[in-house]
Amino acid sequence: MLFIMTLHHTPQSTLPATTFRYFALYPLLFLLAIMSSHAVSAEQTAADRGEALYLENCAICHGTEGTGGMGIPLSIASFLDSASDEYLRKTIRLGRPGRIMPTFYRMSESQINDIIAFMSGWRKKAAPSWNSTPAKGDVDTGRALFGTHCASCHGKEGYGGHGSGLRFSRPKDLPITAPALNNQGFLNAAPDEMLHYIIKHGRNNTPMPSAKSLSLADTDISHLVRYIRSFQQPILHSNSRYKEEPASLVVDSPYSFDETVDNVKRAITGSNFVHIRDQSLNFGFNTSPSKNARQTIVYFCNFSFLNEALKIDPRVGMFLPCRITVTENNGKVQMMSINPKHLSQLFNNRELDESCDQMYDIYTGILEDASL
């Protein structure tokens, strides 16, 4: 406004022509500045929305600052330098079947883009862009190279390291658990050019070495990429791997309530488990000193099995120690327990599936023995 007033009170003949051109451009420059500030504001809003979504959906495994935990670290430069926005987009959408990370198929495209906008704040340089050209290599040669240089961490068949990324579940000298390469979520998200880059450069601050340190030539990398790509299959629908399993196992007992409880304890010992304690079903739910003696939970455990299960996935702790509930209602005695096969489908952990199958056999064996 000061400039306009000065212009109004100054004779036109005393002002140079360049001054008039400057004042003519001033409104345009002011408008461009406003538009630029609005663009920056919109970008920050997307990142803010993405931060909220990240904290709600991702931080529990990958850490609030992306430094890792049960999930791999996302904020380290060696990861971000290879992760294109499209790779992140597909990873969020497809998840990692059988490797804990779920599919976020219900998340909208705009929500996924907001998370990517937030993660972009961790980048030190622009996100890469990969082409979809297939690698030219030999599968058999790649298989041999994989067995020599990769299988010790990623597994003989590429299913990844054992356990989750948490410290107690992996060897102390490994900062992370090696991810699964033979995983349809990963393979459908990562193009060959990206795989080539990762193998060539390795991952700083992780056990993943560079190809140069392994004396691998560029052609060797192409063979490895071709072999890893041979694992790929058409991606399955997010719900296709789930099978209908009852939430609990229920068996009628031909014996009295007290006899059934004793039978369960004997069957537990016979299965190489330790009986821990008995507890009324309504314990802790009322202040009355009386309890329903016809509703009892029998707790038991095999501590070696428990330790191994927790290494695979600490979420197992939600249904450990093991327990079988014995009830009597209107003269009918029943034994019941959780169904490990039902629970395993909620955890998306291929390793845990095997343990839950084993635990299913143990539960059904105890229930059967106690009812004979």
mmCIF file of C-alpha atoms in Angstrom:
data_model
loop_
_atom_site.group_PDB
_atom_site.id
_atom_site.type_symbol
_atom_site.label_atom_id
_atom_site.label_comp_id
_atom_site.label_asym_id
_atom_site.label_seq_id
_atom_site.Cartn_x
_atom_site.Cartn_y
_atom_site.Cartn_z
ATOM 1 C CA MET A 1 0.000 0.000 0.000
ATOM 2 C CA LEU A 2 2.910 2.374 0.696
ATOM 3 C CA PHE A 3 4.208 1.838 -2.831
ATOM 4 C CA ILE A 4 0.799 2.573 -4.322
ATOM 5 C CA MET A 5 0.456 5.802 -2.337
ATOM 6 C CA THR A 6 3.949 6.908 -3.380
ATOM 7 C CA LEU A 7 3.117 6.215 -6.973
ATOM 8 C CA HIS A 8 -0.118 8.197 -6.677
ATOM 9 C CA HIS A 9 1.616 11.289 -5.321
ATOM 10 C CA THR A 10 4.602 11.225 -7.641
ATOM 11 C CA PRO A 11 4.343 12.773 -11.111
ATOM 12 C CA GLN A 12 4.638 10.118 -13.774
ATOM 13 C CA SER A 13 7.314 12.084 -15.648
ATOM 14 C CA THR A 14 9.717 11.889 -12.681
ATOM 15 C CA LEU A 15 9.626 8.059 -12.433
ATOM 16 C CA PRO A 16 11.716 5.831 -14.697
ATOM 17 C CA ALA A 17 9.900 3.365 -16.989
ATOM 18 C CA THR A 18 11.453 0.375 -15.169
ATOM 19 C CA THR A 19 9.719 1.454 -11.961
ATOM 20 C CA PHE A 20 6.314 1.296 -13.639
ATOM 21 C CA ARG A 21 7.126 -2.154 -15.022
ATOM 22 C CA TYR A 22 8.102 -3.271 -11.500
ATOM 23 C CA PHE A 23 4.791 -2.067 -10.050
ATOM 24 C CA ALA A 24 2.907 -3.777 -12.877
ATOM 25 C CA LEU A 25 4.631 -7.101 -12.034
ATOM 26 C CA TYR A 26 4.162 -6.751 -8.276
ATOM 27 C CA PRO A 27 0.555 -8.110 -8.136
ATOM 28 C CA LEU A 28 1.600 -11.111 -10.260
ATOM 29 C CA LEU A 29 4.580 -11.875 -8.009
ATOM 30 C CA PHE A 30 2.361 -11.548 -4.953
ATOM 31 C CA LEU A 31 -0.163 -13.987 -6.460
ATOM 32 C CA LEU A 32 2.560 -16.528 -7.277
ATOM 33 C CA ALA A 33 3.859 -16.326 -3.710
ATOM 34 C CA ILE A 34 0.388 -17.050 -2.341
ATOM 35 C CA MET A 35 -0.062 -20.007 -4.702
ATOM 36 C CA SER A 36 3.335 -21.396 -3.690
ATOM 37 C CA SER A 37 2.541 -21.133 0.014
ATOM 38 C CA HIS A 38 -0.767 -22.918 -0.546
ATOM 39 C CA ALA A 39 1.031 -25.762 -2.369
ATOM 40 C CA VAL A 40 3.501 -26.167 0.490
ATOM 41 C CA SER A 41 0.634 -26.101 2.980
ATOM 42 C CA ALA A 42 -1.224 -28.841 1.074
ATOM 43 C CA GLU A 43 1.923 -30.982 0.976
ATOM 44 C CA GLN A 44 2.415 -30.597 4.715
ATOM 45 C CA THR A 45 -1.207 -31.545 5.291
ATOM 46 C CA ALA A 46 -0.719 -34.807 3.375
ATOM 47 C CA ALA A 47 2.377 -35.571 5.448
ATOM 48 C CA ASP A 48 0.504 -34.755 8.662
ATOM 49 C CA ARG A 49 -2.321 -37.089 7.689
ATOM 50 C CA GLY A 50 0.245 -39.698 6.743
ATOM 51 C CA GLU A 51 1.989 -39.397 10.096
ATOM 52 C CA ALA A 52 -1.273 -40.096 11.918
ATOM 53 C CA LEU A 53 -1.942 -43.117 9.688
ATOM 54 C CA TYR A 54 1.628 -44.364 10.117
ATOM 55 C CA LEU A 55 1.471 -44.122 13.904
ATOM 56 C CA GLU A 56 -1.852 -45.960 13.904
ATOM 57 C CA ASN A 57 -0.981 -48.747 11.461
ATOM 58 C CA CYS A 58 2.801 -49.079 11.099
ATOM 59 C CA ALA A 59 4.682 -47.787 14.145
ATOM 60 C CA ILE A 60 3.910 -50.768 16.363
ATOM 61 C CA CYS A 61 6.186 -52.930 14.178
ATOM 62 C CA HIS A 62 8.470 -50.443 12.404
ATOM 63 C CA GLY A 63 8.925 -47.923 15.241
ATOM 64 C CA THR A 64 7.596 -44.383 15.575
ATOM 65 C CA GLU A 65 10.628 -43.031 13.709
ATOM 66 C CA GLY A 66 10.965 -45.957 11.311
ATOM 67 C CA THR A 67 13.991 -47.429 13.064
ATOM 68 C CA GLY A 68 12.529 -50.945 13.116
ATOM 69 C CA GLY A 69 11.491 -53.525 15.671
ATOM 70 C CA MET A 70 9.362 -56.489 14.752
ATOM 71 C CA GLY A 71 9.404 -55.000 11.248
ATOM 72 C CA ILE A 72 12.416 -53.892 9.227
ATOM 73 C CA PRO A 73 13.815 -50.343 9.630
ATOM 74 C CA LEU A 74 12.209 -48.027 7.079
ATOM 75 C CA SER A 75 13.994 -44.744 7.730
ATOM 76 C CA ILE A 76 17.575 -45.849 6.993
ATOM 77 C CA ALA A 77 19.059 -44.407 3.823
ATOM 78 C CA SER A 78 20.038 -47.765 2.324
ATOM 79 C CA PHE A 79 16.377 -48.824 2.362
ATOM 80 C CA LEU A 80 14.930 -45.542 1.140
ATOM 81 C CA ASP A 81 17.500 -45.256 -1.661
ATOM 82 C CA SER A 82 16.074 -48.434 -3.206
ATOM 83 C CA ALA A 83 12.388 -48.033 -2.294
ATOM 84 C CA SER A 84 10.392 -46.210 -4.944
ATOM 85 C CA ASP A 85 7.034 -44.697 -4.075
ATOM 86 C CA GLU A 86 5.388 -47.379 -6.220
ATOM 87 C CA TYR A 87 7.202 -50.103 -4.266
ATOM 88 C CA LEU A 88 5.972 -48.603 -0.986
ATOM 89 C CA ARG A 89 2.461 -48.306 -2.406
ATOM 90 C CA LYS A 90 2.327 -51.969 -3.453
ATOM 91 C CA THR A 91 3.958 -53.120 -0.221
ATOM 92 C CA ILE A 92 1.314 -51.399 1.888
ATOM 93 C CA ARG A 93 -1.452 -52.751 -0.318
ATOM 94 C CA LEU A 94 -0.192 -56.348 -0.618
ATOM 95 C CA GLY A 95 1.583 -56.796 2.710
ATOM 96 C CA ARG A 96 3.835 -59.796 3.212
ATOM 97 C CA PRO A 97 1.786 -63.025 3.253
ATOM 98 C CA GLY A 98 2.991 -65.310 6.026
ATOM 99 C CA ARG A 99 5.524 -62.756 7.348
ATOM 100 C CA ILE A 100 3.466 -60.834 9.932
ATOM 101 C CA MET A 101 2.882 -57.672 7.846
ATOM 102 C CA PRO A 102 -0.824 -57.667 6.919
ATOM 103 C CA THR A 103 -2.422 -56.503 3.716
ATOM 104 C CA PHE A 104 -4.001 -53.061 3.942
ATOM 105 C CA TYR A 105 -6.508 -53.777 1.196
ATOM 106 C CA ARG A 106 -9.169 -51.677 2.941
ATOM 107 C CA MET A 107 -6.954 -48.579 2.974
ATOM 108 C CA SER A 108 -7.803 -46.014 0.290
ATOM 109 C CA GLU A 109 -5.306 -44.866 -2.325
ATOM 110 C CA SER A 110 -5.271 -41.380 -0.819
ATOM 111 C CA GLN A 111 -4.462 -42.794 2.626
ATOM 112 C CA ILE A 112 -1.592 -44.846 1.212
ATOM 113 C CA ASN A 113 -0.303 -41.776 -0.622
ATOM 114 C CA ASP A 114 -0.440 -39.804 2.632
ATOM 115 C CA ILE A 115 1.695 -42.426 4.406
ATOM 116 C CA ILE A 116 4.200 -42.262 1.550
ATOM 117 C CA ALA A 117 4.217 -38.459 1.822
ATOM 118 C CA PHE A 118 5.057 -38.776 5.520
ATOM 119 C CA MET A 119 7.822 -41.316 4.854
ATOM 120 C CA SER A 120 9.277 -39.001 2.218
ATOM 121 C CA GLY A 121 10.331 -36.758 5.090
ATOM 122 C CA TRP A 122 12.943 -39.373 5.985
ATOM 123 C CA ARG A 123 14.553 -39.226 2.557
ATOM 124 C CA LYS A 124 17.822 -37.386 1.958
ATOM 125 C CA LYS A 125 17.295 -37.462 -1.805
ATOM 126 C CA ALA A 126 14.514 -38.002 -4.302
ATOM 127 C CA ALA A 127 12.785 -41.374 -4.451
ATOM 128 C CA PRO A 128 14.100 -43.712 -7.164
ATOM 129 C CA SER A 129 12.058 -44.802 -10.154
ATOM 130 C CA TRP A 130 12.513 -48.322 -11.514
ATOM 131 C CA ASN A 131 11.609 -49.744 -14.907
ATOM 132 C CA SER A 132 9.868 -53.095 -15.346
ATOM 133 C CA THR A 133 12.373 -54.664 -17.758
ATOM 134 C CA PRO A 134 13.006 -58.322 -16.772
ATOM 135 C CA ALA A 135 16.558 -59.289 -15.846
ATOM 136 C CA LYS A 136 18.499 -61.410 -18.331
ATOM 137 C CA GLY A 137 20.042 -64.249 -16.375
ATOM 138 C CA ASP A 138 20.101 -67.992 -15.864
ATOM 139 C CA VAL A 139 17.929 -69.522 -13.128
ATOM 140 C CA ASP A 140 20.198 -72.505 -12.439
ATOM 141 C CA THR A 141 23.301 -70.325 -12.181
ATOM 142 C CA GLY A 142 21.392 -67.979 -9.892
ATOM 143 C CA ARG A 143 20.280 -70.893 -7.718
ATOM 144 C CA ALA A 144 23.880 -71.956 -7.163
ATOM 145 C CA LEU A 145 24.958 -68.392 -6.361
ATOM 146 C CA PHE A 146 22.021 -67.985 -3.981
ATOM 147 C CA GLY A 147 22.983 -71.144 -2.097
ATOM 148 C CA THR A 148 26.539 -69.873 -1.709
ATOM 149 C CA HIS A 149 25.963 -66.221 -0.838
ATOM 150 C CA CYS A 150 22.349 -65.690 0.286
ATOM 151 C CA ALA A 151 20.798 -68.812 1.806
ATOM 152 C CA SER A 152 22.584 -68.527 5.161
ATOM 153 C CA CYS A 153 20.506 -65.422 5.976
ATOM 154 C CA HIS A 154 17.467 -65.571 3.672
ATOM 155 C CA GLY A 155 16.944 -69.331 3.939
ATOM 156 C CA LYS A 156 17.561 -72.149 1.486
ATOM 157 C CA GLU A 157 14.281 -71.452 -0.320
ATOM 158 C CA GLY A 158 14.248 -67.704 0.308
ATOM 159 C CA TYR A 159 11.622 -67.711 3.047
ATOM 160 C CA GLY A 160 13.677 -65.377 5.248
ATOM 161 C CA GLY A 161 15.272 -65.527 8.665
ATOM 162 C CA HIS A 162 13.666 -67.202 11.664
ATOM 163 C CA GLY A 163 11.575 -65.307 14.175
ATOM 164 C CA SER A 164 10.475 -61.704 14.196
ATOM 165 C CA GLY A 165 12.741 -58.665 14.156
ATOM 166 C CA LEU A 166 12.672 -58.285 17.938
ATOM 167 C CA ARG A 167 16.024 -58.585 19.678
ATOM 168 C CA PHE A 168 15.337 -61.696 21.769
ATOM 169 C CA SER A 169 14.097 -63.646 18.731
ATOM 170 C CA ARG A 170 17.237 -63.338 16.603
ATOM 171 C CA PRO A 171 20.982 -63.911 17.040
ATOM 172 C CA LYS A 172 22.607 -61.079 18.989
ATOM 173 C CA ASP A 173 25.039 -60.297 16.171
ATOM 174 C CA LEU A 174 22.204 -59.581 13.717
ATOM 175 C CA PRO A 175 20.541 -56.134 13.965
ATOM 176 C CA ILE A 176 17.536 -57.330 11.933
ATOM 177 C CA THR A 177 15.981 -60.573 10.739
ATOM 178 C CA ALA A 178 16.632 -61.210 7.053
ATOM 179 C CA PRO A 179 13.414 -60.574 5.080
ATOM 180 C CA ALA A 180 11.722 -63.201 2.943
ATOM 181 C CA LEU A 181 12.540 -62.994 -0.764
ATOM 182 C CA ASN A 182 10.291 -65.917 -1.660
ATOM 183 C CA ASN A 183 7.232 -63.893 -0.744
ATOM 184 C CA GLN A 184 4.510 -62.937 -3.180
ATOM 185 C CA GLY A 185 3.890 -59.548 -1.578
ATOM 186 C CA PHE A 186 7.560 -58.632 -1.994
ATOM 187 C CA LEU A 187 7.959 -60.099 -5.484
ATOM 188 C CA ASN A 188 4.847 -58.365 -6.790
ATOM 189 C CA ALA A 189 6.101 -55.036 -5.423
ATOM 190 C CA ALA A 190 9.811 -55.120 -6.341
ATOM 191 C CA PRO A 191 10.835 -54.978 -10.034
ATOM 192 C CA ASP A 192 14.033 -56.640 -11.251
ATOM 193 C CA GLU A 193 15.905 -53.350 -11.530
ATOM 194 C CA MET A 194 15.271 -52.691 -7.844
ATOM 195 C CA LEU A 195 16.476 -56.191 -6.889
ATOM 196 C CA HIS A 196 19.615 -55.636 -8.957
ATOM 197 C CA TYR A 197 20.296 -52.346 -7.162
ATOM 198 C CA ILE A 198 19.841 -53.876 -3.691
ATOM 199 C CA ILE A 199 22.160 -56.805 -4.396
ATOM 200 C CA LYS A 200 24.742 -54.517 -5.965
ATOM 201 C CA HIS A 201 24.826 -51.961 -3.145
ATOM 202 C CA GLY A 202 23.775 -54.044 -0.133
ATOM 203 C CA ARG A 203 22.244 -52.435 2.944
ATOM 204 C CA ASN A 204 24.446 -50.281 5.137
ATOM 205 C CA ASN A 205 24.101 -50.877 8.881
ATOM 206 C CA THR A 206 22.664 -54.355 8.238
ATOM 207 C CA PRO A 207 24.301 -57.758 7.575
ATOM 208 C CA MET A 208 23.442 -57.413 3.859
ATOM 209 C CA PRO A 209 26.796 -56.969 2.022
ATOM 210 C CA SER A 210 27.378 -55.392 -1.362
ATOM 211 C CA ALA A 211 28.000 -57.537 -4.439
ATOM 212 C CA LYS A 212 31.500 -56.106 -4.680
ATOM 213 C CA SER A 213 32.404 -57.367 -1.208
ATOM 214 C CA LEU A 214 31.276 -60.838 -2.317
ATOM 215 C CA SER A 215 33.259 -60.606 -5.572
ATOM 216 C CA LEU A 216 30.061 -60.840 -7.615
ATOM 217 C CA ALA A 217 30.075 -59.437 -11.141
ATOM 218 C CA ASP A 218 27.134 -57.638 -12.709
ATOM 219 C CA THR A 219 26.227 -60.789 -14.648
ATOM 220 C CA ASP A 220 26.172 -62.736 -11.366
ATOM 221 C CA ILE A 221 23.679 -60.231 -9.991
ATOM 222 C CA SER A 222 21.461 -60.761 -13.041
ATOM 223 C CA HIS A 223 21.547 -64.526 -12.469
ATOM 224 C CA LEU A 224 20.551 -64.011 -8.829
ATOM 225 C CA VAL A 225 17.708 -61.685 -9.764
ATOM 226 C CA ARG A 226 16.456 -64.174 -12.337
ATOM 227 C CA TYR A 227 16.468 -66.950 -9.737
ATOM 228 C CA ILE A 228 14.673 -64.825 -7.120
ATOM 229 C CA ARG A 229 12.088 -63.871 -9.730
ATOM 230 C CA SER A 230 11.418 -67.567 -10.393
ATOM 231 C CA PHE A 231 9.723 -67.687 -6.961
ATOM 232 C CA GLN A 232 6.968 -65.368 -8.145
ATOM 233 C CA GLN A 233 3.405 -66.594 -8.515
ATOM 234 C CA PRO A 234 0.139 -64.771 -9.194
ATOM 235 C CA ILE A 235 -0.815 -62.831 -6.094
ATOM 236 C CA LEU A 236 -3.688 -64.417 -4.199
ATOM 237 C CA HIS A 237 -6.751 -62.566 -3.008
ATOM 238 C CA SER A 238 -6.230 -61.239 0.497
ATOM 239 C CA ASN A 239 -8.755 -63.655 2.005
ATOM 240 C CA SER A 240 -7.993 -66.722 -0.120
ATOM 241 C CA ARG A 241 -5.525 -68.260 2.343
ATOM 242 C CA TYR A 242 -8.025 -68.275 5.183
ATOM 243 C CA LYS A 243 -9.926 -71.434 6.049
ATOM 244 C CA GLU A 244 -12.970 -71.736 8.236
ATOM 245 C CA GLU A 245 -11.800 -72.919 11.634
ATOM 246 C CA PRO A 246 -13.883 -72.918 14.824
ATOM 247 C CA ALA A 247 -12.627 -70.478 17.436
ATOM 248 C CA SER A 248 -12.583 -73.143 20.146
ATOM 249 C CA LEU A 249 -12.275 -76.906 20.587
ATOM 250 C CA VAL A 250 -15.100 -78.469 22.615
ATOM 251 C CA VAL A 251 -15.312 -82.125 23.718
ATOM 252 C CA ASP A 252 -18.022 -83.775 25.831
ATOM 253 C CA SER A 253 -16.765 -85.824 28.771
ATOM 254 C CA PRO A 254 -18.428 -89.094 29.849
ATOM 255 C CA TYR A 255 -17.009 -88.629 33.344
ATOM 256 C CA SER A 256 -18.013 -86.523 36.336
ATOM 257 C CA PHE A 257 -16.660 -83.010 36.699
ATOM 258 C CA ASP A 258 -13.994 -83.934 39.257
ATOM 259 C CA GLU A 259 -12.950 -87.021 37.314
ATOM 260 C CA THR A 260 -12.654 -84.970 34.136
ATOM 261 C CA VAL A 261 -10.399 -82.384 35.809
ATOM 262 C CA ASP A 262 -8.160 -85.189 37.076
ATOM 263 C CA ASN A 263 -8.122 -86.806 33.626
ATOM 264 C CA VAL A 264 -7.068 -83.509 32.024
ATOM 265 C CA LYS A 265 -4.171 -83.156 34.474
ATOM 266 C CA ARG A 266 -2.983 -86.710 33.781
ATOM 267 C CA ALA A 267 -3.214 -86.147 30.026
ATOM 268 C CA ILE A 268 -1.224 -82.918 30.383
ATOM 269 C CA THR A 269 1.589 -84.726 32.196
ATOM 270 C CA GLY A 270 1.486 -87.512 29.636
ATOM 271 C CA SER A 271 2.008 -84.945 26.861
ATOM 272 C CA ASN A 272 5.237 -83.721 28.503
ATOM 273 C CA PHE A 273 3.657 -80.530 29.831
ATOM 274 C CA VAL A 274 3.720 -79.173 33.392
ATOM 275 C CA HIS A 275 0.487 -78.560 35.298
ATOM 276 C CA ILE A 276 0.718 -75.013 36.686
ATOM 277 C CA ARG A 277 -2.512 -74.350 38.586
ATOM 278 C CA ASP A 278 -6.308 -74.565 38.606
ATOM 279 C CA GLN A 279 -8.435 -71.424 38.633
ATOM 280 C CA SER A 280 -12.141 -70.737 38.871
ATOM 281 C CA LEU A 281 -13.553 -69.450 35.598
ATOM 282 C CA ASN A 282 -15.068 -66.388 37.286
ATOM 283 C CA PHE A 283 -11.935 -65.570 39.295
ATOM 284 C CA GLY A 284 -11.469 -61.799 39.478
ATOM 285 C CA PHE A 285 -14.929 -60.985 38.135
ATOM 286 C CA ASN A 286 -16.644 -60.523 41.503
ATOM 287 C CA THR A 287 -15.733 -59.778 45.092
ATOM 288 C CA SER A 288 -17.566 -62.745 46.565
ATOM 289 C CA PRO A 289 -15.250 -65.259 48.253
ATOM 290 C CA SER A 290 -17.367 -68.086 46.880
ATOM 291 C CA LYS A 291 -16.584 -69.599 43.509
ATOM 292 C CA ASN A 292 -18.277 -71.876 41.035
ATOM 293 C CA ALA A 293 -16.450 -75.163 41.536
ATOM 294 C CA ARG A 294 -18.046 -76.487 38.348
ATOM 295 C CA GLN A 295 -16.185 -74.078 36.082
ATOM 296 C CA THR A 296 -12.428 -74.531 36.330
ATOM 297 C CA ILE A 297 -9.497 -73.540 34.122
ATOM 298 C CA VAL A 298 -6.516 -75.900 34.153
ATOM 299 C CA TYR A 299 -3.264 -74.083 33.260
ATOM 300 C CA PHE A 300 -0.258 -75.954 31.888
ATOM 301 C CA CYS A 301 2.931 -75.275 29.973
ATOM 302 C CA ASN A 302 6.006 -76.714 28.297
ATOM 303 C CA PHE A 303 8.578 -73.982 28.877
ATOM 304 C CA SER A 304 10.865 -75.050 26.059
ATOM 305 C CA PHE A 305 7.944 -74.947 23.619
ATOM 306 C CA LEU A 306 6.821 -71.588 25.044
ATOM 307 C CA ASN A 307 10.277 -70.061 24.585
ATOM 308 C CA GLU A 308 10.538 -71.211 20.977
ATOM 309 C CA ALA A 309 7.016 -69.989 20.195
ATOM 310 C CA LEU A 310 7.766 -66.539 21.629
ATOM 311 C CA LYS A 311 10.895 -66.331 19.487
ATOM 312 C CA ILE A 312 8.797 -66.977 16.406
ATOM 313 C CA ASP A 313 6.173 -64.389 17.327
ATOM 314 C CA PRO A 314 5.797 -62.642 20.723
ATOM 315 C CA ARG A 315 2.066 -62.240 20.110
ATOM 316 C CA VAL A 316 1.788 -65.910 21.072
ATOM 317 C CA GLY A 317 1.971 -64.655 24.648
ATOM 318 C CA MET A 318 -1.648 -63.551 24.359
ATOM 319 C CA PHE A 319 -2.812 -67.171 24.599
ATOM 320 C CA LEU A 320 -0.050 -68.656 26.755
ATOM 321 C CA PRO A 321 0.290 -70.457 29.088
ATOM 322 C CA CYS A 322 -1.915 -73.194 27.677
ATOM 323 C CA ARG A 323 -5.262 -73.796 29.322
ATOM 324 C CA ILE A 324 -8.249 -76.123 29.168
ATOM 325 C CA THR A 325 -11.564 -75.150 30.746
ATOM 326 C CA VAL A 326 -13.775 -77.818 32.320
ATOM 327 C CA THR A 327 -17.435 -76.961 32.962
ATOM 328 C CA GLU A 328 -20.546 -78.723 34.170
ATOM 329 C CA ASN A 329 -23.977 -77.410 33.216
ATOM 330 C CA ASN A 330 -27.204 -79.298 33.910
ATOM 331 C CA GLY A 331 -25.231 -82.469 34.505
ATOM 332 C CA LYS A 332 -23.308 -82.225 31.206
ATOM 333 C CA VAL A 333 -19.518 -82.020 31.546
ATOM 334 C CA GLN A 334 -17.475 -80.436 28.741
ATOM 335 C CA MET A 335 -13.822 -79.618 28.106
ATOM 336 C CA MET A 336 -12.888 -76.681 25.902
ATOM 337 C CA SER A 337 -9.815 -74.819 24.705
ATOM 338 C CA ILE A 338 -8.782 -72.277 22.125
ATOM 339 C CA ASN A 339 -8.228 -73.517 18.574
ATOM 340 C CA PRO A 340 -4.614 -72.665 17.635
ATOM 341 C CA LYS A 341 -5.399 -73.114 13.926
ATOM 342 C CA HIS A 342 -8.015 -70.368 14.155
ATOM 343 C CA LEU A 343 -5.639 -67.994 15.937
ATOM 344 C CA SER A 344 -2.721 -68.623 13.579
ATOM 345 C CA GLN A 345 -4.717 -67.198 10.688
ATOM 346 C CA LEU A 346 -5.008 -63.887 12.516
ATOM 347 C CA PHE A 347 -1.234 -63.488 12.885
ATOM 348 C CA ASN A 348 -0.041 -63.882 9.251
ATOM 349 C CA ASN A 349 3.149 -65.702 10.229
ATOM 350 C CA ARG A 350 4.159 -68.748 8.200
ATOM 351 C CA GLU A 351 6.519 -70.025 10.908
ATOM 352 C CA LEU A 352 3.853 -69.626 13.557
ATOM 353 C CA ASP A 353 1.408 -71.666 11.464
ATOM 354 C CA GLU A 354 3.632 -74.712 11.942
ATOM 355 C CA SER A 355 3.785 -74.214 15.722
ATOM 356 C CA CYS A 356 0.027 -73.688 15.898
ATOM 357 C CA ASP A 357 -0.545 -76.903 13.951
ATOM 358 C CA GLN A 358 1.661 -78.657 16.499
ATOM 359 C CA MET A 359 -0.221 -77.030 19.369
ATOM 360 C CA TYR A 360 -3.531 -78.053 17.794
ATOM 361 C CA ASP A 361 -2.398 -81.685 17.840
ATOM 362 C CA ILE A 362 -1.373 -81.347 21.502
ATOM 363 C CA TYR A 363 -4.711 -79.830 22.538
ATOM 364 C CA THR A 364 -6.783 -82.392 20.645
ATOM 365 C CA GLY A 365 -4.608 -85.199 22.019
ATOM 366 C CA ILE A 366 -5.108 -84.052 25.618
ATOM 367 C CA LEU A 367 -8.855 -83.600 25.132
ATOM 368 C CA GLU A 368 -9.148 -87.025 23.538
ATOM 369 C CA ASP A 369 -7.077 -88.759 26.233
ATOM 370 C CA ALA A 370 -9.086 -87.097 29.006
ATOM 371 C CA SER A 371 -12.375 -88.291 27.524
ATOM 372 C CA LEU A 372 -11.413 -91.947 26.916
#
